[in-house]
mmCIF file with all atom_site columns, C-alpha atoms in Angstrom:
data_model
loop_
_atom_site.group_PDB
_atom_site.id
_atom_site.type_symbol
_atom_site.label_atom_id
_atom_site.label_alt_id
_atom_site.label_comp_id
_atom_site.label_asym_id
_atom_site.label_entity_id
_atom_site.label_seq_id
_atom_site.pdbx_PDB_ins_code
_atom_site.Cartn_x
_atom_site.Cartn_y
_atom_site.Cartn_z
_atom_site.occupancy
_atom_site.B_iso_or_equiv
_atom_site.pdbx_formal_charge
_atom_site.auth_seq_id
_atom_site.auth_comp_id
_atom_site.auth_asym_id
_atom_site.auth_atom_id
_atom_site.pdbx_PDB_model_num
ATOM 1   C CA . MET A 1 1   ? 19.376 83.297 65.285  1.00 92.00 ? 718 MET A CA 1
ATOM 2   C CA . ARG A 1 2   ? 23.239 82.268 65.873  1.00 96.00 ? 719 ARG A CA 1
ATOM 3   C CA . VAL A 1 3   ? 24.152 81.278 69.563  1.00 96.00 ? 720 VAL A CA 1
ATOM 4   C CA . LEU A 1 4   ? 27.532 80.104 70.954  1.00 97.00 ? 721 LEU A CA 1
ATOM 5   C CA . GLY A 1 5   ? 27.500 77.873 73.534  1.00 96.00 ? 722 GLY A CA 1
ATOM 6   C CA . LEU A 1 6   ? 30.587 77.414 76.201  1.00 96.00 ? 723 LEU A CA 1
ATOM 7   C CA . MET A 1 7   ? 30.653 74.717 78.348  1.00 92.00 ? 724 MET A CA 1
ATOM 8   C CA . SER A 1 8   ? 33.310 73.115 80.778  1.00 90.00 ? 725 SER A CA 1
ATOM 9   C CA . GLY A 1 9   ? 32.415 70.309 83.262  1.00 82.00 ? 726 GLY A CA 1
ATOM 10  C CA . THR A 1 10  ? 33.365 68.926 86.445  1.00 80.00 ? 727 THR A CA 1
ATOM 11  C CA . SER A 1 11  ? 36.067 66.846 84.887  1.00 80.00 ? 728 SER A CA 1
ATOM 12  C CA . ALA A 1 12  ? 37.533 70.110 84.022  1.00 85.00 ? 729 ALA A CA 1
ATOM 13  C CA . ASP A 1 13  ? 39.390 68.848 81.118  1.00 83.00 ? 730 ASP A CA 1
ATOM 14  C CA . GLY A 1 14  ? 38.569 71.960 79.055  1.00 90.00 ? 731 GLY A CA 1
ATOM 15  C CA . ILE A 1 15  ? 35.942 74.174 77.369  1.00 95.00 ? 732 ILE A CA 1
ATOM 16  C CA . ASP A 1 16  ? 33.715 73.074 74.530  1.00 94.00 ? 733 ASP A CA 1
ATOM 17  C CA . ALA A 1 17  ? 32.455 75.686 72.203  1.00 97.00 ? 734 ALA A CA 1
ATOM 18  C CA . VAL A 1 18  ? 29.506 75.174 69.804  1.00 96.00 ? 735 VAL A CA 1
ATOM 19  C CA . LEU A 1 19  ? 28.145 77.402 67.256  1.00 97.00 ? 736 LEU A CA 1
ATOM 20  C CA . VAL A 1 20  ? 24.571 76.869 66.719  1.00 95.00 ? 737 VAL A CA 1
ATOM 21  C CA . GLU A 1 21  ? 21.758 78.220 64.245  1.00 95.00 ? 738 GLU A CA 1
ATOM 22  C CA . PHE A 1 22  ? 18.264 78.270 65.438  1.00 91.00 ? 739 PHE A CA 1
ATOM 23  C CA . LYS A 1 23  ? 14.954 78.732 63.306  1.00 91.00 ? 740 LYS A CA 1
ATOM 24  C CA . GLY A 1 24  ? 11.331 78.559 63.786  1.00 88.00 ? 741 GLY A CA 1
ATOM 25  C CA . ASP A 1 25  ? 9.660  78.133 67.148  1.00 83.00 ? 742 ASP A CA 1
ATOM 26  C CA . PRO A 1 26  ? 11.742 78.807 70.067  1.00 77.00 ? 743 PRO A CA 1
ATOM 27  C CA . CYS A 1 27  ? 9.800  75.933 72.045  1.00 74.00 ? 744 CYS A CA 1
ATOM 28  C CA . LYS A 1 28  ? 10.679 73.311 69.366  1.00 77.00 ? 745 LYS A CA 1
ATOM 29  C CA . PRO A 1 29  ? 13.187 74.834 67.028  1.00 82.00 ? 746 PRO A CA 1
ATOM 30  C CA . ASN A 1 30  ? 15.094 73.655 63.811  1.00 87.00 ? 747 ASN A CA 1
ATOM 31  C CA . TRP A 1 31  ? 18.823 73.645 64.610  1.00 88.00 ? 748 TRP A CA 1
ATOM 32  C CA . LYS A 1 32  ? 22.040 73.230 63.015  1.00 93.00 ? 749 LYS A CA 1
ATOM 33  C CA . ILE A 1 33  ? 25.561 72.840 64.324  1.00 95.00 ? 750 ILE A CA 1
ATOM 34  C CA . LEU A 1 34  ? 27.888 75.261 62.384  1.00 97.00 ? 751 LEU A CA 1
ATOM 35  C CA . ASN A 1 35  ? 31.301 74.734 64.130  1.00 97.00 ? 752 ASN A CA 1
ATOM 36  C CA . SER A 1 36  ? 32.638 73.246 67.299  1.00 96.00 ? 753 SER A CA 1
ATOM 37  C CA . VAL A 1 37  ? 35.812 73.496 69.118  1.00 95.00 ? 754 VAL A CA 1
ATOM 38  C CA . SER A 1 38  ? 37.184 71.672 72.191  1.00 92.00 ? 755 SER A CA 1
ATOM 39  C CA . PHE A 1 39  ? 39.642 73.878 73.800  1.00 89.00 ? 756 PHE A CA 1
ATOM 40  C CA . GLU A 1 40  ? 41.910 71.923 76.193  1.00 90.00 ? 757 GLU A CA 1
ATOM 41  C CA . TYR A 1 41  ? 42.738 73.716 79.439  1.00 93.00 ? 758 TYR A CA 1
ATOM 42  C CA . PRO A 1 42  ? 46.463 74.109 80.301  1.00 92.00 ? 759 PRO A CA 1
ATOM 43  C CA . PHE A 1 43  ? 47.811 71.304 82.749  1.00 88.00 ? 760 PHE A CA 1
ATOM 44  C CA . SER A 1 44  ? 48.361 73.813 85.602  1.00 91.00 ? 761 SER A CA 1
ATOM 45  C CA . THR A 1 45  ? 44.819 75.373 85.353  1.00 93.00 ? 762 THR A CA 1
ATOM 46  C CA . ARG A 1 46  ? 43.055 71.900 85.414  1.00 89.00 ? 763 ARG A CA 1
ATOM 47  C CA . GLN A 1 47  ? 45.226 70.721 88.210  1.00 89.00 ? 764 GLN A CA 1
ATOM 48  C CA . GLN A 1 48  ? 44.107 74.044 90.129  1.00 92.00 ? 765 GLN A CA 1
ATOM 49  C CA . ILE A 1 49  ? 40.449 73.571 89.349  1.00 91.00 ? 766 ILE A CA 1
ATOM 50  C CA . LEU A 1 50  ? 40.427 69.723 90.555  1.00 87.00 ? 767 LEU A CA 1
ATOM 51  C CA . GLN A 1 51  ? 42.313 70.922 93.863  1.00 89.00 ? 768 GLN A CA 1
ATOM 52  C CA . VAL A 1 52  ? 39.942 73.633 94.538  1.00 89.00 ? 769 VAL A CA 1
ATOM 53  C CA . GLY A 1 53  ? 37.240 71.117 93.972  1.00 83.00 ? 770 GLY A CA 1
ATOM 54  C CA . GLN A 1 54  ? 38.709 68.720 96.581  1.00 83.00 ? 771 GLN A CA 1
ATOM 55  C CA . GLY A 1 55  ? 39.304 71.542 99.174  1.00 84.00 ? 772 GLY A CA 1
ATOM 56  C CA . LEU A 1 56  ? 42.354 73.282 98.346  1.00 85.00 ? 773 LEU A CA 1
ATOM 57  C CA . LYS A 1 57  ? 42.394 76.555 100.300 1.00 90.00 ? 774 LYS A CA 1
ATOM 58  C CA . MET A 1 58  ? 43.573 79.845 98.466  1.00 91.00 ? 775 MET A CA 1
ATOM 59  C CA . ASN A 1 59  ? 43.623 83.414 99.234  1.00 94.00 ? 776 ASN A CA 1
ATOM 60  C CA . SER A 1 60  ? 41.313 86.057 97.506  1.00 94.00 ? 777 SER A CA 1
ATOM 61  C CA . LYS A 1 61  ? 44.091 86.901 95.039  1.00 95.00 ? 778 LYS A CA 1
ATOM 62  C CA . ASP A 1 62  ? 44.475 83.403 93.835  1.00 94.00 ? 779 ASP A CA 1
ATOM 63  C CA . TRP A 1 63  ? 40.549 83.126 93.394  1.00 94.00 ? 780 TRP A CA 1
ATOM 64  C CA . LEU A 1 64  ? 40.456 86.186 91.378  1.00 95.00 ? 781 LEU A CA 1
ATOM 65  C CA . LYS A 1 65  ? 43.607 85.329 89.016  1.00 95.00 ? 782 LYS A CA 1
ATOM 66  C CA . LEU A 1 66  ? 41.830 81.692 88.561  1.00 95.00 ? 783 LEU A CA 1
ATOM 67  C CA . SER A 1 67  ? 38.490 83.201 87.546  1.00 95.00 ? 784 SER A CA 1
ATOM 68  C CA . GLU A 1 68  ? 40.312 85.837 85.058  1.00 97.00 ? 785 GLU A CA 1
ATOM 69  C CA . GLU A 1 69  ? 42.255 82.975 83.524  1.00 96.00 ? 786 GLU A CA 1
ATOM 70  C CA . ILE A 1 70  ? 39.090 80.812 83.295  1.00 96.00 ? 787 ILE A CA 1
ATOM 71  C CA . THR A 1 71  ? 37.257 83.821 81.642  1.00 97.00 ? 788 THR A CA 1
ATOM 72  C CA . GLU A 1 72  ? 40.110 84.579 79.227  1.00 97.00 ? 789 GLU A CA 1
ATOM 73  C CA . LEU A 1 73  ? 40.441 80.806 78.346  1.00 97.00 ? 790 LEU A CA 1
ATOM 74  C CA . ASN A 1 74  ? 36.617 80.926 77.619  1.00 97.00 ? 791 ASN A CA 1
ATOM 75  C CA . ALA A 1 75  ? 37.189 84.108 75.229  1.00 97.00 ? 792 ALA A CA 1
ATOM 76  C CA . GLN A 1 76  ? 39.844 82.334 73.328  1.00 97.00 ? 793 GLN A CA 1
ATOM 77  C CA . ALA A 1 77  ? 37.316 79.189 72.755  1.00 97.00 ? 794 ALA A CA 1
ATOM 78  C CA . ALA A 1 78  ? 34.704 81.597 71.832  1.00 97.00 ? 795 ALA A CA 1
ATOM 79  C CA . ILE A 1 79  ? 36.869 83.292 69.104  1.00 97.00 ? 796 ILE A CA 1
ATOM 80  C CA . ALA A 1 80  ? 38.332 79.837 67.906  1.00 97.00 ? 797 ALA A CA 1
ATOM 81  C CA . CYS A 1 81  ? 34.849 78.772 67.363  1.00 97.00 ? 798 CYS A CA 1
ATOM 82  C CA . ASP A 1 82  ? 33.054 81.742 65.736  1.00 97.00 ? 799 ASP A CA 1
ATOM 83  C CA . SER A 1 83  ? 36.086 83.783 64.664  1.00 94.00 ? 800 SER A CA 1
ATOM 84  C CA . GLU A 1 84  ? 33.865 86.117 62.806  1.00 95.00 ? 801 GLU A CA 1
ATOM 85  C CA . SER A 1 85  ? 31.700 86.793 65.661  1.00 94.00 ? 802 SER A CA 1
ATOM 86  C CA . THR A 1 86  ? 28.279 85.718 64.034  1.00 96.00 ? 803 THR A CA 1
ATOM 87  C CA . ALA A 1 87  ? 26.556 84.629 67.386  1.00 96.00 ? 804 ALA A CA 1
ATOM 88  C CA . LYS A 1 88  ? 23.922 87.112 68.483  1.00 94.00 ? 805 LYS A CA 1
ATOM 89  C CA . LEU A 1 89  ? 24.400 86.029 72.041  1.00 94.00 ? 806 LEU A CA 1
ATOM 90  C CA . ILE A 1 90  ? 26.727 83.532 73.970  1.00 97.00 ? 807 ILE A CA 1
ATOM 91  C CA . GLY A 1 91  ? 25.733 81.187 76.665  1.00 95.00 ? 808 GLY A CA 1
ATOM 92  C CA . CYS A 1 92  ? 28.524 80.370 79.060  1.00 95.00 ? 809 CYS A CA 1
ATOM 93  C CA . HIS A 1 93  ? 28.373 77.831 82.100  1.00 90.00 ? 810 HIS A CA 1
ATOM 94  C CA . GLY A 1 94  ? 31.557 78.729 83.928  1.00 92.00 ? 811 GLY A CA 1
ATOM 95  C CA . GLN A 1 95  ? 33.346 76.200 85.616  1.00 93.00 ? 812 GLN A CA 1
ATOM 96  C CA . THR A 1 96  ? 31.877 74.406 88.696  1.00 89.00 ? 813 THR A CA 1
ATOM 97  C CA . VAL A 1 97  ? 33.905 74.081 91.655  1.00 89.00 ? 814 VAL A CA 1
ATOM 98  C CA . CYS A 1 98  ? 31.282 73.106 94.113  1.00 86.00 ? 815 CYS A CA 1
ATOM 99  C CA . HIS A 1 99  ? 27.721 72.060 94.150  1.00 84.00 ? 816 HIS A CA 1
ATOM 100 C CA . ARG A 1 100 ? 25.653 70.906 96.982  1.00 84.00 ? 817 ARG A CA 1
ATOM 101 C CA . SER A 1 101 ? 21.915 69.582 96.227  1.00 81.00 ? 818 SER A CA 1
ATOM 102 C CA . PRO A 1 102 ? 19.483 70.589 98.806  1.00 84.00 ? 819 PRO A CA 1
ATOM 103 C CA . THR A 1 103 ? 18.584 68.259 101.746 1.00 84.00 ? 820 THR A CA 1
ATOM 104 C CA . ASN A 1 104 ? 15.959 68.218 104.420 1.00 83.00 ? 821 ASN A CA 1
ATOM 105 C CA . SER A 1 105 ? 18.505 69.892 106.930 1.00 84.00 ? 822 SER A CA 1
ATOM 106 C CA . HIS A 1 106 ? 20.025 72.670 104.636 1.00 85.00 ? 823 HIS A CA 1
ATOM 107 C CA . ARG A 1 107 ? 19.556 74.707 101.358 1.00 86.00 ? 824 ARG A CA 1
ATOM 108 C CA . GLY A 1 108 ? 21.392 73.792 98.237  1.00 87.00 ? 825 GLY A CA 1
ATOM 109 C CA . ALA A 1 109 ? 24.396 75.941 96.946  1.00 88.00 ? 826 ALA A CA 1
ATOM 110 C CA . THR A 1 110 ? 26.447 76.020 93.664  1.00 87.00 ? 827 THR A CA 1
ATOM 111 C CA . LEU A 1 111 ? 29.436 77.688 92.555  1.00 89.00 ? 828 LEU A CA 1
ATOM 112 C CA . GLN A 1 112 ? 30.711 78.362 89.052  1.00 91.00 ? 829 GLN A CA 1
ATOM 113 C CA . ILE A 1 113 ? 33.788 80.359 88.481  1.00 93.00 ? 830 ILE A CA 1
ATOM 114 C CA . LEU A 1 114 ? 33.130 83.133 85.682  1.00 95.00 ? 831 LEU A CA 1
ATOM 115 C CA . GLN A 1 115 ? 33.470 86.817 85.211  1.00 96.00 ? 832 GLN A CA 1
ATOM 116 C CA . GLY A 1 116 ? 30.443 87.128 82.531  1.00 95.00 ? 833 GLY A CA 1
ATOM 117 C CA . GLN A 1 117 ? 30.859 90.802 82.368  1.00 96.00 ? 834 GLN A CA 1
ATOM 118 C CA . LEU A 1 118 ? 34.565 90.649 81.534  1.00 97.00 ? 835 LEU A CA 1
ATOM 119 C CA . LEU A 1 119 ? 33.523 87.983 79.053  1.00 97.00 ? 836 LEU A CA 1
ATOM 120 C CA . ALA A 1 120 ? 31.027 90.147 77.470  1.00 97.00 ? 837 ALA A CA 1
ATOM 121 C CA . ASN A 1 121 ? 33.423 92.956 77.444  1.00 97.00 ? 838 ASN A CA 1
ATOM 122 C CA . ILE A 1 122 ? 36.225 91.056 75.618  1.00 97.00 ? 839 ILE A CA 1
ATOM 123 C CA . LEU A 1 123 ? 33.710 89.378 73.058  1.00 96.00 ? 840 LEU A CA 1
ATOM 124 C CA . ASN A 1 124 ? 31.830 92.645 72.717  1.00 95.00 ? 841 ASN A CA 1
ATOM 125 C CA . ARG A 1 125 ? 28.621 90.150 72.649  1.00 94.00 ? 842 ARG A CA 1
ATOM 126 C CA . THR A 1 126 ? 25.719 89.492 75.157  1.00 96.00 ? 843 THR A CA 1
ATOM 127 C CA . VAL A 1 127 ? 26.705 86.646 77.498  1.00 96.00 ? 844 VAL A CA 1
ATOM 128 C CA . ILE A 1 128 ? 24.052 84.712 79.557  1.00 95.00 ? 845 ILE A CA 1
ATOM 129 C CA . TYR A 1 129 ? 25.697 83.063 82.689  1.00 93.00 ? 846 TYR A CA 1
ATOM 130 C CA . ASP A 1 130 ? 24.949 81.799 86.054  1.00 90.00 ? 847 ASP A CA 1
ATOM 131 C CA . PHE A 1 131 ? 22.428 79.132 85.136  1.00 87.00 ? 848 PHE A CA 1
ATOM 132 C CA . ARG A 1 132 ? 21.843 77.266 88.224  1.00 85.00 ? 849 ARG A CA 1
ATOM 133 C CA . SER A 1 133 ? 21.556 79.948 90.929  1.00 86.00 ? 850 SER A CA 1
ATOM 134 C CA . LYS A 1 134 ? 17.910 80.784 90.518  1.00 84.00 ? 851 LYS A CA 1
ATOM 135 C CA . ASP A 1 135 ? 16.615 77.275 90.325  1.00 83.00 ? 852 ASP A CA 1
ATOM 136 C CA . ILE A 1 136 ? 18.905 76.658 93.529  1.00 86.00 ? 853 ILE A CA 1
ATOM 137 C CA . ALA A 1 137 ? 17.195 79.555 95.398  1.00 84.00 ? 854 ALA A CA 1
ATOM 138 C CA . LEU A 1 138 ? 13.944 78.348 94.490  1.00 83.00 ? 855 LEU A CA 1
ATOM 139 C CA . GLY A 1 139 ? 14.617 75.137 96.085  1.00 82.00 ? 856 GLY A CA 1
ATOM 140 C CA . GLY A 1 140 ? 15.583 73.010 93.131  1.00 81.00 ? 857 GLY A CA 1
ATOM 141 C CA . HIS A 1 141 ? 18.859 71.087 92.598  1.00 83.00 ? 858 HIS A CA 1
ATOM 142 C CA . GLY A 1 142 ? 20.269 73.179 90.057  1.00 81.00 ? 859 GLY A CA 1
ATOM 143 C CA . ALA A 1 143 ? 21.406 70.285 88.088  1.00 81.00 ? 860 ALA A CA 1
ATOM 144 C CA . PRO A 1 144 ? 21.359 68.656 85.561  1.00 83.00 ? 861 PRO A CA 1
ATOM 145 C CA . LEU A 1 145 ? 20.376 71.483 83.096  1.00 81.00 ? 862 LEU A CA 1
ATOM 146 C CA . VAL A 1 146 ? 20.154 69.424 80.194  1.00 84.00 ? 863 VAL A CA 1
ATOM 147 C CA . PRO A 1 147 ? 16.948 67.550 80.196  1.00 85.00 ? 864 PRO A CA 1
ATOM 148 C CA . LEU A 1 148 ? 14.761 70.610 78.949  1.00 81.00 ? 865 LEU A CA 1
ATOM 149 C CA . VAL A 1 149 ? 17.359 70.929 76.171  1.00 83.00 ? 866 VAL A CA 1
ATOM 150 C CA . ASP A 1 150 ? 17.078 67.232 75.307  1.00 86.00 ? 867 ASP A CA 1
ATOM 151 C CA . GLU A 1 151 ? 13.362 67.419 75.255  1.00 86.00 ? 868 GLU A CA 1
ATOM 152 C CA . SER A 1 152 ? 13.513 70.589 73.001  1.00 82.00 ? 869 SER A CA 1
ATOM 153 C CA . LEU A 1 153 ? 15.938 69.635 70.547  1.00 80.00 ? 870 LEU A CA 1
ATOM 154 C CA . ILE A 1 154 ? 15.827 65.803 70.655  1.00 83.00 ? 871 ILE A CA 1
ATOM 155 C CA . GLY A 1 155 ? 12.115 65.497 70.812  1.00 83.00 ? 872 GLY A CA 1
ATOM 156 C CA . ARG A 1 156 ? 9.401  62.872 71.651  1.00 85.00 ? 873 ARG A CA 1
ATOM 157 C CA . ILE A 1 157 ? 8.647  59.511 70.152  1.00 86.00 ? 874 ILE A CA 1
ATOM 158 C CA . TYR A 1 158 ? 5.778  57.088 70.405  1.00 89.00 ? 875 TYR A CA 1
ATOM 159 C CA . GLY A 1 159 ? 7.342  55.700 73.583  1.00 90.00 ? 876 GLY A CA 1
ATOM 160 C CA . TRP A 1 160 ? 9.402  56.831 76.487  1.00 93.00 ? 877 TRP A CA 1
ATOM 161 C CA . ARG A 1 161 ? 12.880 57.658 75.573  1.00 92.00 ? 878 ARG A CA 1
ATOM 162 C CA . GLY A 1 162 ? 15.945 57.810 77.854  1.00 92.00 ? 879 GLY A CA 1
ATOM 163 C CA . ILE A 1 163 ? 19.074 59.568 77.486  1.00 92.00 ? 880 ILE A CA 1
ATOM 164 C CA . LEU A 1 164 ? 22.526 58.932 79.419  1.00 92.00 ? 881 LEU A CA 1
ATOM 165 C CA . ASN A 1 165 ? 25.004 61.754 79.103  1.00 88.00 ? 882 ASN A CA 1
ATOM 166 C CA . LEU A 1 166 ? 28.486 60.761 80.472  1.00 86.00 ? 883 LEU A CA 1
ATOM 167 C CA . GLY A 1 167 ? 30.072 63.940 81.645  1.00 83.00 ? 884 GLY A CA 1
ATOM 168 C CA . GLY A 1 168 ? 32.059 64.679 84.680  1.00 82.00 ? 885 GLY A CA 1
ATOM 169 C CA . ILE A 1 169 ? 28.945 63.635 86.463  1.00 85.00 ? 886 ILE A CA 1
ATOM 170 C CA . ALA A 1 170 ? 26.789 61.147 84.569  1.00 90.00 ? 887 ALA A CA 1
ATOM 171 C CA . ASN A 1 171 ? 22.866 62.406 84.439  1.00 89.00 ? 888 ASN A CA 1
ATOM 172 C CA . LEU A 1 172 ? 20.040 60.886 82.965  1.00 92.00 ? 889 LEU A CA 1
ATOM 173 C CA . THR A 1 173 ? 17.169 62.321 81.111  1.00 93.00 ? 890 THR A CA 1
ATOM 174 C CA . ILE A 1 174 ? 13.532 60.681 80.731  1.00 93.00 ? 891 ILE A CA 1
ATOM 175 C CA . ILE A 1 175 ? 11.432 62.057 77.842  1.00 93.00 ? 892 ILE A CA 1
ATOM 176 C CA . PRO A 1 176 ? 7.943  60.996 77.843  1.00 93.00 ? 893 PRO A CA 1
ATOM 177 C CA . PRO A 1 177 ? 6.216  59.845 74.612  1.00 93.00 ? 894 PRO A CA 1
ATOM 178 C CA . LYS A 1 178 ? 4.293  62.136 72.491  1.00 89.00 ? 895 LYS A CA 1
ATOM 179 C CA . SER A 1 179 ? 0.923  60.107 72.257  1.00 89.00 ? 896 SER A CA 1
ATOM 180 C CA . GLY A 1 180 ? -1.056 58.132 74.553  1.00 89.00 ? 897 GLY A CA 1
ATOM 181 C CA . PHE A 1 181 ? -1.665 58.472 78.355  1.00 89.00 ? 898 PHE A CA 1
ATOM 182 C CA . ASP A 1 182 ? 1.528  59.365 79.395  1.00 90.00 ? 899 ASP A CA 1
ATOM 183 C CA . LYS A 1 183 ? 2.050  62.401 76.804  1.00 88.00 ? 900 LYS A CA 1
ATOM 184 C CA . LYS A 1 184 ? 1.118  64.546 79.832  1.00 89.00 ? 901 LYS A CA 1
ATOM 185 C CA . SER A 1 185 ? 3.877  63.548 81.875  1.00 91.00 ? 902 SER A CA 1
ATOM 186 C CA . PHE A 1 186 ? 6.917  65.951 82.373  1.00 90.00 ? 903 PHE A CA 1
ATOM 187 C CA . CYS A 1 187 ? 10.350 65.534 81.268  1.00 90.00 ? 904 CYS A CA 1
ATOM 188 C CA . LEU A 1 188 ? 12.647 64.097 84.175  1.00 89.00 ? 905 LEU A CA 1
ATOM 189 C CA . GLY A 1 189 ? 16.275 64.309 84.835  1.00 88.00 ? 906 GLY A CA 1
ATOM 190 C CA . TRP A 1 190 ? 18.792 63.565 87.391  1.00 87.00 ? 907 TRP A CA 1
ATOM 191 C CA . ASP A 1 191 ? 22.536 62.956 88.208  1.00 86.00 ? 908 ASP A CA 1
ATOM 192 C CA . CYS A 1 192 ? 23.028 59.058 88.672  1.00 87.00 ? 909 CYS A CA 1
ATOM 193 C CA . GLY A 1 193 ? 26.732 59.062 89.461  1.00 84.00 ? 910 GLY A CA 1
ATOM 194 C CA . PRO A 1 194 ? 30.141 59.797 88.695  1.00 85.00 ? 911 PRO A CA 1
ATOM 195 C CA . ALA A 1 195 ? 31.596 59.503 85.359  1.00 88.00 ? 912 ALA A CA 1
ATOM 196 C CA . ASN A 1 196 ? 34.544 61.055 83.738  1.00 85.00 ? 913 ASN A CA 1
ATOM 197 C CA . SER A 1 197 ? 35.511 62.993 86.773  1.00 82.00 ? 914 SER A CA 1
ATOM 198 C CA . LEU A 1 198 ? 36.658 59.640 87.835  1.00 86.00 ? 915 LEU A CA 1
ATOM 199 C CA . ILE A 1 199 ? 37.219 57.909 85.063  1.00 87.00 ? 916 ILE A CA 1
ATOM 200 C CA . ASP A 1 200 ? 39.889 60.596 83.817  1.00 85.00 ? 917 ASP A CA 1
ATOM 201 C CA . LEU A 1 201 ? 41.699 60.473 87.247  1.00 84.00 ? 918 LEU A CA 1
ATOM 202 C CA . ALA A 1 202 ? 41.914 56.718 87.024  1.00 87.00 ? 919 ALA A CA 1
ATOM 203 C CA . ILE A 1 203 ? 43.485 56.965 83.522  1.00 89.00 ? 920 ILE A CA 1
ATOM 204 C CA . GLU A 1 204 ? 46.107 59.617 84.730  1.00 85.00 ? 921 GLU A CA 1
ATOM 205 C CA . GLU A 1 205 ? 47.128 57.261 87.593  1.00 87.00 ? 922 GLU A CA 1
ATOM 206 C CA . SER A 1 206 ? 47.306 53.991 85.738  1.00 87.00 ? 923 SER A CA 1
ATOM 207 C CA . SER A 1 207 ? 49.183 55.735 82.741  1.00 89.00 ? 924 SER A CA 1
ATOM 208 C CA . ASN A 1 208 ? 51.580 57.679 84.962  1.00 88.00 ? 925 ASN A CA 1
ATOM 209 C CA . SER A 1 209 ? 50.107 60.841 84.009  1.00 82.00 ? 926 SER A CA 1
ATOM 210 C CA . LEU A 1 210 ? 51.034 60.068 80.366  1.00 86.00 ? 927 LEU A CA 1
ATOM 211 C CA . LEU A 1 211 ? 47.197 60.120 79.547  1.00 86.00 ? 928 LEU A CA 1
ATOM 212 C CA . ARG A 1 212 ? 44.492 62.286 80.365  1.00 81.00 ? 929 ARG A CA 1
ATOM 213 C CA . PHE A 1 213 ? 41.494 60.412 79.242  1.00 83.00 ? 930 PHE A CA 1
ATOM 214 C CA . ASP A 1 214 ? 40.608 57.263 77.488  1.00 85.00 ? 931 ASP A CA 1
ATOM 215 C CA . GLU A 1 215 ? 40.591 58.396 74.062  1.00 84.00 ? 932 GLU A CA 1
ATOM 216 C CA . ASN A 1 216 ? 37.906 56.381 72.035  1.00 86.00 ? 933 ASN A CA 1
ATOM 217 C CA . GLY A 1 217 ? 37.423 53.733 75.010  1.00 85.00 ? 934 GLY A CA 1
ATOM 218 C CA . LYS A 1 218 ? 40.654 52.180 74.328  1.00 88.00 ? 935 LYS A CA 1
ATOM 219 C CA . MET A 1 219 ? 41.637 51.217 77.590  1.00 86.00 ? 936 MET A CA 1
ATOM 220 C CA . ALA A 1 220 ? 38.246 50.376 78.591  1.00 85.00 ? 937 ALA A CA 1
ATOM 221 C CA . SER A 1 221 ? 37.600 47.802 75.583  1.00 88.00 ? 938 SER A CA 1
ATOM 222 C CA . MET A 1 222 ? 40.405 45.842 77.051  1.00 88.00 ? 939 MET A CA 1
ATOM 223 C CA . GLY A 1 223 ? 38.463 45.052 80.017  1.00 86.00 ? 940 GLY A CA 1
ATOM 224 C CA . SER A 1 224 ? 35.596 42.406 80.548  1.00 85.00 ? 941 SER A CA 1
ATOM 225 C CA . PRO A 1 225 ? 32.227 43.687 81.909  1.00 79.00 ? 942 PRO A CA 1
ATOM 226 C CA . LYS A 1 226 ? 30.994 41.867 84.998  1.00 76.00 ? 943 LYS A CA 1
ATOM 227 C CA . MET A 1 227 ? 27.199 41.614 85.552  1.00 69.00 ? 944 MET A CA 1
#
């Protein structure tokens, strides 16, 4: 089965689209990346997303317009990645603008902007979206989502395995070994600090907005790490 994934993180730099073919056991599938596209947000869209995340107040008309624009941009990214519409279904995360993990004093909450039904209509495909809400409603943190995917697609080895994802927010996956006493342990994952959401802003500030990110880590490699 071919599946198209669409994802935009908290750094709001754009949409990553990946067309993947899965075969075999759904719990441990064989998979192959057929195509991938990085679809950059227009500057004005990215600025509005970042400002909303920092508390910018907008009226209902502006919220509607932004959600339509993000949905249409996801559709464009999907078409660019899968021009022949070979994917059987599409998974689309939408654009996170607010996420609050649960604490002892209040429940968790999350908000991703996307008009899922509109996206399904534009692409004439089944679209799965709003991934976090049920986990939040059941008392979970709703993020990160990637640990179960890491365990399924990357798998276990003869020892513990750690995977660090430097997205807008950094998250860590800990995968148990496939043998020994610890093989009955559960895969774990948690957010562990900011990453590109702050790095990108620092690059924009230090380059007077000439650069939006540190391509290939060129600026970072000029520094000296401190212990």
